[in-house]
Amino acid sequence: MLESTFDTGAHPTTAQLAGAASTAPGDGPSPGRPATGFARMIRRPRFWLPAGVIALLVMISLFPGPFASLFGNGDPRACDLANSGGEPSVGHPFGFDVQGCDLYANVIYGATPSITIGIVVTVSAMLLAIILGLLSGYYGGWFDTILGRITDVFYGFPFMVAAIVILTAIGVRNIATVCITLAVFSWPTMTRIMRSSVMSAKNMEYVRAAKALGASDWRILVIHILPNAIAPLVVLSSLSIGGIIAGEAGLTYLGVGLQPPSISWGLQLNTAQSYFNSNPHLLLYPSLFLSVTVLAFVLLGDAVRDALDPKLRK
Amino acid sequence: MIGYTVRRLLQVIPVFLGTTFLIFTVVFALPGDPIDAMGGGRQHVSESVKNELRQRYNLEDPIVVQYGKYMVNLAQGDLGQDFQGREVSSIIAKNWPTSIALGLTAWVIQILIGIPLGIWAALRRGRLPDKFVAVLTTLAFAVPVFVVGYVAQILLGVEWGWFPVAGVKAGWPTAFILPASVLAIMGLAATARLTRTSLIENLNTDYVRTATAKGISRSRVVMNHALRNSLIPVVTFLGIEFGALMGGAIIIEGIFNLPGLGNEIFKAIGAQNGPTVVGISTLLVIVFLLVNLIVDLLYAYLDPRIRHA
């Protein structure tokens, strides 16, 4: 597959990155300023602005109740059909949806599935990618060959079609099944990135030195290679959270993701499209929250990438 | 180059078999009995007719045998019939042109807008145009495609009447410009970013410095020296994008009601019409693998380091 053309040393290890970062002209450590990418990254508004938005969103998704009742009407299921499609009013800043439920409370509660799915899918795919990438990159051999062909098969799948077929076949549509479906298509890319950076790290001198000193494979993998090979995976993962959240919303919008009575932005958008002309606010607020969430994760991913990859920062 | 081509061709075969078998298995696992569904869910169809139908669609065989029979037919160019007795190949023949027209239009938009945007940003690095392109491409990644599609349809189609709201009655290009533009947004942003990064990398190389030192004009240095090399990864990306766009777009075709492959396969999945789903998916896999193969060979041709690695 195509990735084979990129495998050869395309992804610098952290050791190389750190070295390059401190020697880059005009980019060196100034007195009192740490040279590591992370410390510098955290100080920049490009990092803490999206990170702050994400922290807020995570709080909202963990404790939607207090946030939803900010305006006094925090129950998303307290609906009165008399208010159907109603305009914003005191205590109901976003107005009402078609069922006459408070739209603000619904949008707040809609954060939980999106954030949960984005983080659970990314973390589980990342863990799988770390294990498989370490094993196949370090040992090579038949395991590497078989794994390579399996990831090829997943690349060959048309994602949307496959996800829709899988969700239809499972029949149960809840957060767990949507997570599994999205994770199935997330691990192959991550595994390949991890594998290629493990491959370039395992030939470094410090790894050979550790081997010469008699370190066990386990020790070499976990203590020496893992910390030095994980940077590209971290970058890719932080960039992909936004894509996964958008993917969930897309599947739900098509009617194969989450189902009512779940509360989610995808479901709200699905309903909103039939009422756009009469009630445009139904489309506006969920898509605004969804876009800001995806945007925050994309920006955070950009900031992380810039911090870890000086080649792009120049 | 010949050795590389043969190696690469041999790699495609197991991937093709693996992918199609997986699709086959998953579609096979779709809930419900398709034969019962054919009779409208009531018991009007006699057991003997049902058995006859099950025989015709090989539903009694174990899945591996079914898959084997399907592959043998496929090798002869026969994609079989769907559960309504229509030839799957004629369904594809009917719907694919719409998807191709949509995909090609989107692809051309990506090239015509994405590459110049990327060059502009790279040449004005750190200044206003660069920041403008950065904001634009980030927004393109962040706003979900169905939101953009729906808002564009309502505003440009319904409210202002600049474009047809839905369907293909107006023909190409009128009916395709709006959906293709929406479809192109993500790839366009990726093309622009990739062009920018790659060009900036190449502008910092020794051969560009040499060319500048020789007194060659700035525009010639950029166009003839730096840009040529920086387009290699862009060509690769655009090649893969081409393959992906050829297969139809479920969400966009749904929003704009275009009778393409995406629309057809989405309906078929909902109706549990297995043969159509498998047939179209198989076609998508073939297109994807073929395009990837061509892109890889092209890449090896453009960059000798690959084929000798």
Coordinates of C-alpha atoms in Angstrom, one line a residue:
Chain A
M1 CA 0.0 0.0 0.0
L2 CA 0.9 3.6 -0.2
E3 CA 2.1 3.9 3.3
S4 CA 5.0 1.6 2.5
T5 CA 6.5 4.5 0.5
F6 CA 6.5 6.7 3.6
D7 CA 7.8 4.1 6.0
T8 CA 11.5 4.8 5.7
G9 CA 12.3 7.3 8.4
A10 CA 9.5 9.6 7.5
H11 CA 8.7 10.1 11.2
P12 CA 11.5 11.6 13.3
T13 CA 11.7 10.3 16.9
T14 CA 11.4 12.5 19.9
A15 CA 15.2 12.4 20.3
Q16 CA 15.7 13.8 16.9
L17 CA 12.9 16.3 17.4
A18 CA 14.4 17.5 20.7
G19 CA 17.8 17.8 19.2
A20 CA 16.6 19.7 16.2
A21 CA 14.5 21.9 18.4
S22 CA 17.4 23.1 20.5
T23 CA 19.7 23.6 17.5
A24 CA 17.4 25.4 15.2
P25 CA 18.7 28.9 14.5
G26 CA 16.9 31.6 16.4
D27 CA 14.8 29.0 18.1
G28 CA 17.2 28.0 20.8
P29 CA 16.6 28.2 24.5
S30 CA 16.8 31.7 25.9
P31 CA 17.8 32.2 29.5
G32 CA 15.0 31.2 31.9
R33 CA 13.0 29.6 29.1
P34 CA 12.8 25.8 28.9
A35 CA 13.8 24.3 25.6
T36 CA 11.4 21.4 25.5
G37 CA 8.5 21.6 23.1
F38 CA 5.8 20.8 25.7
A39 CA 6.8 23.6 28.1
R40 CA 6.9 26.1 25.3
M41 CA 3.6 24.8 23.8
I42 CA 1.7 25.2 27.0
R43 CA 2.5 28.9 27.3
R44 CA 1.1 29.8 23.9
P45 CA -2.5 31.0 23.4
R46 CA -2.6 28.6 20.4
F47 CA -2.5 25.8 22.9
W48 CA -4.3 27.0 26.0
L49 CA -7.2 28.6 24.1
P50 CA -8.4 25.4 22.5
A51 CA -7.3 23.4 25.6
G52 CA -9.5 25.7 27.7
V53 CA -12.5 25.2 25.4
I54 CA -11.9 21.4 25.5
A55 CA -11.6 21.5 29.3
L56 CA -14.9 23.3 29.5
L57 CA -16.6 20.9 27.1
V58 CA -15.3 17.9 29.1
M59 CA -16.7 19.5 32.3
I60 CA -20.0 20.0 30.5
S61 CA -20.1 16.4 29.3
L62 CA -19.3 15.1 32.8
F63 CA -21.7 17.3 34.7
P64 CA -24.4 18.4 32.2
G65 CA -26.9 19.1 34.9
P66 CA -25.5 22.2 36.5
F67 CA -24.6 23.7 33.2
A68 CA -28.0 23.0 31.7
S69 CA -29.8 24.7 34.6
L70 CA -27.8 27.9 34.3
F71 CA -30.9 29.6 33.0
G72 CA -33.3 27.9 35.3
N73 CA -34.7 25.2 33.0
G74 CA -32.2 22.4 33.0
D75 CA -34.4 19.4 32.2
P76 CA -34.0 18.4 28.6
R77 CA -37.0 16.2 28.8
A78 CA -39.4 18.7 30.4
C79 CA -41.3 19.4 27.2
D80 CA -44.5 21.2 26.5
L81 CA -45.9 20.9 22.9
A82 CA -47.5 24.3 23.3
N83 CA -43.9 25.7 23.0
S84 CA -43.1 23.7 19.8
G85 CA -40.4 25.6 17.8
G86 CA -40.8 28.6 20.1
E87 CA -38.5 31.7 19.9
P88 CA -35.9 32.4 22.6
S89 CA -37.4 33.8 25.8
V90 CA -36.3 34.5 29.4
G91 CA -34.9 31.3 30.8
H92 CA -34.8 29.7 27.4
P93 CA -31.9 31.4 25.6
F94 CA -32.0 29.1 22.6
G95 CA -35.7 28.8 22.3
F96 CA -37.5 25.4 22.0
D97 CA -37.3 22.4 19.7
V98 CA -40.1 20.8 17.8
Q99 CA -41.3 18.8 20.8
G100 CA -41.3 22.0 22.9
C101 CA -38.3 21.0 24.9
D102 CA -35.7 23.6 26.0
L103 CA -33.1 23.7 23.2
Y104 CA -30.3 25.0 25.4
A105 CA -30.6 22.1 27.8
N106 CA -30.7 19.7 24.9
V107 CA -27.6 21.1 23.3
I108 CA -25.8 21.0 26.6
Y109 CA -26.8 17.4 27.2
G110 CA -25.7 16.6 23.6
A111 CA -22.1 17.2 24.5
T112 CA -21.8 14.0 26.5
P113 CA -22.1 11.4 23.7
S114 CA -19.9 13.4 21.3
I115 CA -17.0 14.0 23.8
T116 CA -17.3 10.5 25.2
I117 CA -17.1 8.9 21.8
G118 CA -14.3 11.1 20.6
I119 CA -12.1 10.4 23.6
V120 CA -13.0 6.7 24.1
V121 CA -12.4 5.8 20.4
T122 CA -9.1 7.7 20.2
V123 CA -7.7 6.3 23.5
S124 CA -8.6 2.7 22.7
A125 CA -7.4 2.9 19.2
M126 CA -4.2 4.5 20.5
L127 CA -3.6 1.8 23.1
L128 CA -4.1 -0.9 20.4
A129 CA -1.8 1.0 18.1
I130 CA 1.0 1.3 20.7
I131 CA 0.9 -2.5 21.5
L132 CA 0.7 -3.7 17.9
G133 CA 3.1 -1.0 16.6
L134 CA 5.7 -1.8 19.2
L135 CA 5.5 -5.6 18.5
S136 CA 5.5 -5.4 14.7
G137 CA 8.0 -2.6 14.4
Y138 CA 10.5 -4.1 16.9
Y139 CA 10.2 -7.8 16.0
G140 CA 9.2 -7.6 12.4
G141 CA 8.9 -11.1 10.9
W142 CA 5.7 -13.0 10.2
F143 CA 3.7 -11.0 12.7
D144 CA 4.6 -7.7 11.0
T145 CA 3.8 -9.2 7.6
I146 CA 0.3 -10.4 8.7
L147 CA -0.5 -7.2 10.5
G148 CA 0.6 -5.2 7.4
R149 CA -1.8 -7.2 5.2
I150 CA -4.7 -6.8 7.8
T151 CA -4.2 -3.0 7.9
D152 CA -4.2 -3.0 4.1
V153 CA -7.6 -4.7 4.1
F154 CA -9.0 -2.0 6.4
Y155 CA -7.6 0.7 4.2
G156 CA -9.4 -0.9 1.2
F157 CA -12.8 -0.5 3.0
P158 CA -14.9 2.4 1.9
F159 CA -15.3 3.9 5.5
M160 CA -18.8 5.3 5.3
V161 CA -20.3 2.2 3.6
A162 CA -18.6 -0.2 6.0
A163 CA -19.6 1.8 9.1
I164 CA -23.2 1.9 7.9
V165 CA -23.3 -1.8 7.1
I166 CA -21.7 -2.7 10.5
L167 CA -24.1 -0.6 12.5
T168 CA -27.0 -2.0 10.6
A169 CA -25.8 -5.5 11.1
I170 CA -25.3 -5.0 14.9
G171 CA -28.8 -3.6 15.1
V172 CA -28.1 -2.1 18.6
R173 CA -27.2 1.6 18.2
N174 CA -25.8 3.1 21.4
I175 CA -22.6 4.8 22.4
A176 CA -20.8 1.5 22.8
T177 CA -21.6 0.1 19.3
V178 CA -20.8 3.5 17.6
C179 CA -17.5 3.6 19.5
I180 CA -16.6 0.1 18.4
T181 CA -17.4 0.8 14.8
L182 CA -15.4 4.0 14.7
A183 CA -12.5 2.4 16.5
V184 CA -12.4 -0.5 14.0
F185 CA -11.5 2.1 11.3
S186 CA -9.1 4.2 13.5
W187 CA -6.5 1.8 14.6
P188 CA -4.9 0.9 11.3
T189 CA -3.6 4.4 10.5
M190 CA -2.4 4.8 14.1
T191 CA -0.7 1.4 14.1
R192 CA 1.2 2.2 10.9
I193 CA 2.5 5.5 12.2
M194 CA 3.6 3.8 15.5
R195 CA 5.2 0.9 13.7
S196 CA 7.3 3.2 11.4
S197 CA 8.5 5.4 14.3
V198 CA 9.4 2.2 16.3
M199 CA 11.4 1.0 13.3
S200 CA 13.4 4.2 13.1
A201 CA 13.9 4.3 16.9
K202 CA 15.1 0.7 17.3
N203 CA 18.2 1.4 15.3
M204 CA 19.3 4.3 17.5
E205 CA 22.5 4.0 19.4
Y206 CA 21.0 4.2 22.8
V207 CA 18.8 1.1 21.9
R208 CA 21.9 -0.8 20.8
A209 CA 23.7 0.3 23.9
A210 CA 20.8 -0.9 26.1
K211 CA 20.9 -4.2 24.3
A212 CA 24.6 -4.6 24.7
L213 CA 24.2 -4.0 28.4
G214 CA 21.9 -7.0 28.5
A215 CA 18.5 -5.2 28.8
S216 CA 15.5 -7.4 28.3
D217 CA 13.2 -6.9 25.2
W218 CA 10.5 -5.8 27.5
R219 CA 12.7 -3.2 29.1
I220 CA 14.0 -1.9 25.8
L221 CA 10.5 -1.6 24.4
V222 CA 8.9 0.1 27.3
I223 CA 11.7 2.2 28.8
H224 CA 13.7 3.1 25.7
I225 CA 11.7 2.8 22.5
L226 CA 8.2 3.8 23.7
P227 CA 8.9 7.3 25.0
N228 CA 11.0 8.1 22.0
A229 CA 8.7 6.7 19.4
I230 CA 5.3 7.9 20.6
A231 CA 5.4 11.6 19.5
P232 CA 4.0 11.0 15.9
L233 CA 1.2 8.9 17.3
V234 CA 0.3 11.6 19.9
V235 CA 0.1 14.1 17.1
L236 CA -2.1 12.0 14.9
S237 CA -4.4 11.1 17.7
S238 CA -5.0 14.6 18.8
L239 CA -5.7 15.6 15.3
S240 CA -8.1 12.7 14.8
I241 CA -10.4 13.3 17.8
G242 CA -12.2 16.0 15.9
G243 CA -12.6 13.8 12.9
I244 CA -14.1 11.0 15.0
I245 CA -16.6 13.4 16.7
A246 CA -17.6 14.6 13.2
G247 CA -17.9 11.0 12.0
E248 CA -20.2 10.1 14.8
A249 CA -22.4 13.1 14.1
G250 CA -22.4 12.2 10.4
L251 CA -23.5 8.6 11.1
T252 CA -26.2 9.7 13.5
Y253 CA -27.3 12.3 11.1
L254 CA -27.8 9.5 8.5
G255 CA -29.9 7.6 11.0
V256 CA -27.5 4.7 11.7
G257 CA -25.7 6.2 14.7
L258 CA -27.3 7.0 18.1
Q259 CA -31.1 6.7 18.3
P260 CA -33.8 8.6 20.2
P261 CA -34.3 8.8 23.2
S262 CA -30.6 9.5 23.3
I263 CA -29.7 13.2 23.2
S264 CA -27.0 14.1 20.7
W265 CA -26.1 16.8 18.3
G266 CA -26.3 14.5 15.3
L267 CA -29.9 13.6 16.2
Q268 CA -30.8 17.3 16.8
L269 CA -29.4 18.1 13.4
N270 CA -31.3 15.2 11.8
T271 CA -34.6 16.6 13.1
A272 CA -33.6 20.2 12.4
Q273 CA -33.2 19.7 8.7
S274 CA -37.0 19.2 8.2
Y275 CA -37.8 22.4 10.0
F276 CA -35.0 24.7 8.7
N277 CA -37.2 27.2 6.9
S278 CA -39.6 27.8 9.8
N279 CA -37.1 27.3 12.7
P280 CA -33.5 27.9 11.6
H281 CA -32.3 28.1 15.2
L282 CA -32.8 24.3 15.5
L283 CA -30.0 23.8 13.0
L284 CA -27.9 26.7 14.2
Y285 CA -27.2 25.9 17.9
P286 CA -26.3 22.1 17.6
S287 CA -24.1 22.8 14.5
L288 CA -22.4 25.7 16.3
F289 CA -21.6 23.5 19.3
L290 CA -20.5 20.7 17.1
S291 CA -18.3 22.9 15.0
V292 CA -16.7 24.6 17.9
T293 CA -15.9 21.2 19.5
V294 CA -14.3 19.8 16.4
L295 CA -12.5 23.1 15.8
A296 CA -11.1 23.1 19.4
F297 CA -9.7 19.6 18.9
V298 CA -8.3 20.4 15.5
L299 CA -6.5 23.5 16.8
L300 CA -5.2 21.5 19.8
G301 CA -3.9 18.9 17.4
D302 CA -2.2 21.6 15.3
A303 CA -0.6 23.0 18.4
V304 CA 0.7 19.6 19.6
R305 CA 2.0 18.9 16.1
D306 CA 3.9 22.2 15.9
A307 CA 5.4 21.5 19.3
L308 CA 6.5 18.0 18.5
D309 CA 7.5 18.5 14.9
P310 CA 10.0 21.4 14.4
K311 CA 10.2 20.6 10.7
L312 CA 6.8 22.2 10.4
R313 CA 7.3 25.0 12.9
K314 CA 10.1 26.7 11.1
Chain B
M1 CA 10.8 -0.6 -12.1
I2 CA 9.4 -3.8 -13.6
G3 CA 10.3 -5.7 -10.4
Y4 CA 8.6 -3.1 -8.3
T5 CA 5.5 -3.2 -10.5
V6 CA 5.2 -7.0 -10.2
R7 CA 5.8 -6.9 -6.4
R8 CA 3.2 -4.3 -6.0
L9 CA 0.7 -6.2 -8.2
L10 CA 1.1 -9.3 -6.2
Q11 CA 0.4 -7.3 -3.0
V12 CA -3.0 -6.3 -4.3
I13 CA -4.4 -9.8 -4.6
P14 CA -4.6 -10.8 -0.9
V15 CA -5.9 -7.3 0.0
F16 CA -8.7 -7.6 -2.6
L17 CA -9.7 -11.1 -1.4
G18 CA -9.5 -10.0 2.3
T19 CA -11.5 -6.9 1.8
T20 CA -14.3 -8.4 -0.3
F21 CA -14.6 -11.4 2.0
L22 CA -15.0 -9.1 5.0
I23 CA -17.7 -7.1 3.2
F24 CA -19.4 -10.4 2.3
T25 CA -19.3 -11.6 5.9
V26 CA -20.7 -8.3 7.3
V27 CA -23.5 -8.1 4.8
F28 CA -24.3 -11.7 5.4
A29 CA -24.7 -10.9 9.1
L30 CA -27.3 -8.2 8.3
P31 CA -30.4 -9.0 10.4
G32 CA -33.6 -10.5 9.0
D33 CA -34.3 -13.1 6.3
P34 CA -34.2 -11.4 2.9
I35 CA -36.4 -14.1 1.3
D36 CA -39.1 -13.5 3.9
A37 CA -38.7 -9.7 3.2
M38 CA -39.3 -10.4 -0.5
G39 CA -42.8 -11.7 0.3
G40 CA -43.6 -8.5 2.1
G41 CA -43.2 -10.1 5.5
R42 CA -46.5 -12.0 5.3
Q43 CA -46.8 -15.7 4.8
H44 CA -48.2 -15.6 1.3
V45 CA -45.1 -17.2 -0.2
S46 CA -45.1 -21.0 -0.1
E47 CA -42.2 -22.9 1.4
S48 CA -41.3 -24.4 -1.9
V49 CA -41.0 -21.0 -3.6
K50 CA -38.9 -19.7 -0.7
N51 CA -36.6 -22.8 -1.0
E52 CA -36.3 -22.2 -4.7
L53 CA -35.3 -18.6 -4.1
R54 CA -32.8 -19.5 -1.4
Q55 CA -31.3 -21.9 -4.0
R56 CA -31.1 -19.2 -6.6
Y57 CA -29.2 -16.8 -4.3
N58 CA -27.1 -19.6 -2.8
L59 CA -28.3 -18.7 0.6
E60 CA -28.3 -22.3 1.8
D61 CA -24.5 -22.7 1.3
P62 CA -22.0 -21.9 4.0
I63 CA -20.6 -18.4 3.7
V64 CA -17.2 -19.5 2.3
V65 CA -18.9 -21.4 -0.5
Q66 CA -21.2 -18.5 -1.2
Y67 CA -18.2 -16.2 -1.4
G68 CA -16.4 -18.7 -3.7
K69 CA -19.3 -18.8 -6.1
Y70 CA -19.6 -15.0 -6.0
M71 CA -15.9 -14.6 -6.9
V72 CA -16.1 -17.1 -9.8
N73 CA -19.1 -15.1 -11.2
L74 CA -17.3 -11.9 -10.6
A75 CA -14.3 -13.1 -12.6
Q76 CA -16.7 -13.6 -15.5
G77 CA -18.0 -10.0 -15.1
D78 CA -21.2 -11.2 -13.4
L79 CA -22.3 -9.3 -10.3
G80 CA -25.5 -11.3 -9.9
Q81 CA -29.0 -10.1 -9.3
D82 CA -30.4 -8.2 -6.3
F83 CA -33.4 -9.4 -4.4
Q84 CA -35.8 -7.7 -6.7
G85 CA -34.3 -9.5 -9.7
R86 CA -32.5 -6.5 -11.1
E87 CA -29.0 -7.0 -12.5
V88 CA -26.5 -5.4 -10.0
S89 CA -24.3 -4.5 -13.0
S90 CA -27.2 -2.5 -14.6
I91 CA -27.9 -0.7 -11.3
I92 CA -24.2 0.3 -11.2
A93 CA -24.3 1.3 -14.9
K94 CA -27.3 3.5 -14.2
N95 CA -26.0 5.2 -11.1
W96 CA -22.2 5.4 -11.5
P97 CA -22.1 8.2 -14.1
T98 CA -23.8 10.6 -11.6
S99 CA -21.2 9.8 -9.0
I100 CA -18.4 10.1 -11.5
A101 CA -19.6 13.5 -12.6
L102 CA -19.9 14.7 -9.0
G103 CA -16.5 13.3 -8.0
L104 CA -14.7 14.6 -11.0
T105 CA -16.1 18.1 -10.6
A106 CA -15.1 18.1 -6.9
W107 CA -11.7 16.8 -7.8
V108 CA -11.1 19.5 -10.4
I109 CA -12.3 22.2 -7.9
Q110 CA -9.8 20.8 -5.3
I111 CA -6.9 21.1 -7.8
L112 CA -7.9 24.5 -9.2
I113 CA -8.4 26.2 -5.9
G114 CA -6.4 24.1 -3.4
I115 CA -2.9 24.2 -5.1
P116 CA -2.9 28.0 -5.8
L117 CA -4.1 28.7 -2.2
G118 CA -1.2 26.5 -0.9
I119 CA 1.3 28.3 -3.1
W120 CA 0.0 31.7 -2.1
A121 CA 0.2 30.8 1.6
A122 CA 3.7 29.4 1.2
L123 CA 5.1 32.4 -0.6
R124 CA 3.6 34.8 1.9
R125 CA 4.5 32.7 4.9
G126 CA 3.7 34.2 8.3
R127 CA 1.9 37.1 6.7
L128 CA -1.7 37.8 6.2
P129 CA -2.4 35.5 3.2
D130 CA -0.8 32.6 5.1
K131 CA -2.9 33.2 8.2
F132 CA -6.0 33.7 6.0
V133 CA -5.5 30.3 4.4
A134 CA -4.7 28.7 7.8
V135 CA -8.0 30.0 9.2
L136 CA -9.9 28.9 6.1
T137 CA -8.6 25.4 6.0
T138 CA -9.1 24.9 9.8
L139 CA -12.7 25.9 9.4
A140 CA -13.1 23.5 6.5
F141 CA -11.9 20.7 8.8
A142 CA -14.1 21.8 11.7
V143 CA -17.5 22.4 10.2
P144 CA -19.2 19.0 9.5
V145 CA -19.9 18.4 5.8
F146 CA -23.6 17.8 6.2
V147 CA -24.0 21.2 8.0
V148 CA -22.2 23.0 5.2
G149 CA -24.2 21.0 2.6
Y150 CA -27.5 21.7 4.2
V151 CA -26.9 25.4 4.8
A152 CA -25.6 25.8 1.2
Q153 CA -28.6 24.1 -0.1
I154 CA -31.0 26.3 1.9
L155 CA -29.2 29.6 1.3
L156 CA -27.9 29.3 -2.3
G157 CA -30.6 26.9 -3.6
V158 CA -33.9 27.7 -1.8
E159 CA -33.5 31.3 -0.6
W160 CA -31.4 33.0 -3.3
G161 CA -32.1 30.5 -6.1
W162 CA -28.6 30.6 -7.6
F163 CA -28.4 26.8 -8.0
P164 CA -30.9 24.0 -8.4
V165 CA -32.0 22.8 -5.0
A166 CA -31.7 19.1 -5.7
G167 CA -31.7 16.4 -8.4
V168 CA -29.8 16.2 -11.7
K169 CA -32.5 17.5 -14.1
A170 CA -30.5 20.6 -14.9
G171 CA -27.6 18.5 -16.1
W172 CA -23.9 19.1 -15.8
P173 CA -22.5 21.5 -14.8
T174 CA -25.5 23.4 -13.3
A175 CA -26.8 20.7 -11.1
F176 CA -23.3 19.6 -9.9
I177 CA -21.5 22.8 -9.0
L178 CA -23.1 23.2 -5.6
P179 CA -22.8 19.6 -4.3
A180 CA -19.4 19.2 -5.8
S181 CA -18.1 22.4 -4.1
V182 CA -19.4 21.2 -0.8
L183 CA -17.9 17.7 -1.4
A184 CA -14.6 19.4 -2.4
I185 CA -14.1 21.5 0.8
M186 CA -12.2 19.0 2.9
G187 CA -9.9 17.7 0.2
L188 CA -9.4 21.3 -0.9
A189 CA -8.2 22.3 2.5
A190 CA -5.9 19.3 2.7
T191 CA -4.5 20.0 -0.7
A192 CA -3.8 23.6 0.2
R193 CA -2.1 22.7 3.5
L194 CA 0.0 19.9 1.9
T195 CA 1.1 22.2 -1.0
R196 CA 2.1 24.9 1.5
T197 CA 4.1 22.6 3.8
S198 CA 5.8 20.9 0.9
L199 CA 6.7 24.1 -0.9
I200 CA 8.0 25.8 2.2
E201 CA 10.2 22.7 2.8
N202 CA 11.6 22.9 -0.7
L203 CA 12.1 26.6 -0.6
N204 CA 14.6 26.0 2.2
T205 CA 16.8 23.5 0.2
D206 CA 20.2 24.0 -1.2
Y207 CA 19.2 23.6 -4.8
V208 CA 16.8 26.5 -4.5
R209 CA 19.5 28.6 -2.9
T210 CA 21.9 27.7 -5.7
A211 CA 19.3 28.6 -8.3
T212 CA 18.7 32.0 -6.6
A213 CA 22.4 32.6 -6.3
K214 CA 22.8 32.0 -10.1
G215 CA 20.5 35.0 -10.6
I216 CA 17.4 33.2 -11.8
S217 CA 14.3 35.2 -11.3
R218 CA 12.2 34.5 -8.2
S219 CA 9.2 33.4 -10.3
R220 CA 11.3 30.9 -12.2
V221 CA 13.0 29.6 -9.1
V222 CA 9.6 29.0 -7.5
M223 CA 7.8 27.6 -10.6
N224 CA 10.5 25.6 -12.3
H225 CA 12.6 24.4 -9.3
A226 CA 10.8 24.4 -6.0
L227 CA 7.2 23.8 -7.1
R228 CA 8.0 20.8 -9.3
N229 CA 9.5 18.9 -6.4
S230 CA 7.0 20.0 -3.9
L231 CA 4.1 18.7 -5.9
I232 CA 5.2 15.0 -5.5
P233 CA 3.3 14.5 -2.2
V234 CA 0.4 16.6 -3.5
V235 CA 0.1 14.4 -6.6
T236 CA 0.0 11.4 -4.3
F237 CA -2.7 12.9 -2.2
L238 CA -4.8 14.0 -5.2
G239 CA -4.5 10.5 -6.7
I240 CA -5.9 8.8 -3.6
E241 CA -8.6 11.5 -3.3
F242 CA -9.6 10.8 -6.9
G243 CA -10.1 7.1 -6.0
A244 CA -12.2 8.1 -3.0
L245 CA -14.3 10.6 -4.9
M246 CA -15.1 8.1 -7.7
G247 CA -17.1 5.9 -5.3
G248 CA -19.9 8.4 -4.6
A249 CA -20.6 10.4 -1.5
I250 CA -23.4 9.1 0.7
I251 CA -24.1 12.3 2.7
I252 CA -23.8 14.8 -0.2
E253 CA -25.8 12.6 -2.6
G254 CA -28.4 12.2 0.1
I255 CA -28.7 16.0 0.8
F256 CA -28.9 17.0 -2.8
N257 CA -30.9 14.0 -3.9
L258 CA -28.4 12.9 -6.6
P259 CA -29.1 9.4 -8.0
G260 CA -25.5 8.2 -7.6
L261 CA -23.8 5.1 -6.1
G262 CA -23.8 6.5 -2.6
N263 CA -27.5 7.1 -2.6
E264 CA -28.1 3.6 -4.0
I265 CA -25.9 1.8 -1.5
F266 CA -27.5 3.6 1.4
K267 CA -31.0 2.6 0.2
A268 CA -29.8 -0.9 -0.3
I269 CA -28.3 -1.2 3.2
G270 CA -31.6 0.0 4.7
A271 CA -33.6 -2.4 2.6
Q272 CA -31.1 -5.3 3.4
N273 CA -30.6 -5.8 -0.3
G274 CA -27.3 -7.8 0.2
P275 CA -26.3 -8.4 -3.5
T276 CA -26.5 -4.6 -4.3
V277 CA -24.4 -3.7 -1.2
V278 CA -21.8 -6.4 -1.9
G279 CA -21.8 -5.5 -5.6
I280 CA -21.3 -1.8 -5.2
S281 CA -18.8 -2.3 -2.3
T282 CA -16.7 -4.7 -4.5
L283 CA -16.7 -2.1 -7.2
L284 CA -15.5 0.6 -4.7
V285 CA -12.8 -1.7 -3.5
I286 CA -11.6 -2.4 -7.0
V287 CA -11.5 1.3 -7.9
F288 CA -9.7 2.1 -4.6
L289 CA -7.0 -0.6 -5.1
L290 CA -6.5 0.3 -8.7
V291 CA -6.1 4.0 -8.1
N292 CA -3.7 3.2 -5.2
L293 CA -1.7 0.9 -7.4
I294 CA -1.4 3.6 -10.1
V295 CA -0.5 6.3 -7.5
D296 CA 2.2 4.1 -6.1
L297 CA 3.7 3.3 -9.5
L298 CA 3.5 7.0 -10.4
Y299 CA 5.2 7.9 -7.1
A300 CA 7.9 5.4 -7.7
Y301 CA 8.4 6.8 -11.2
L302 CA 8.5 10.4 -9.9
D303 CA 10.8 9.6 -7.0
P304 CA 13.5 7.1 -7.8
R305 CA 14.4 6.7 -4.1
I306 CA 11.1 4.6 -3.6
R307 CA 11.6 1.9 -6.3
H308 CA 15.2 1.3 -5.2
A309 CA 14.5 1.2 -1.5

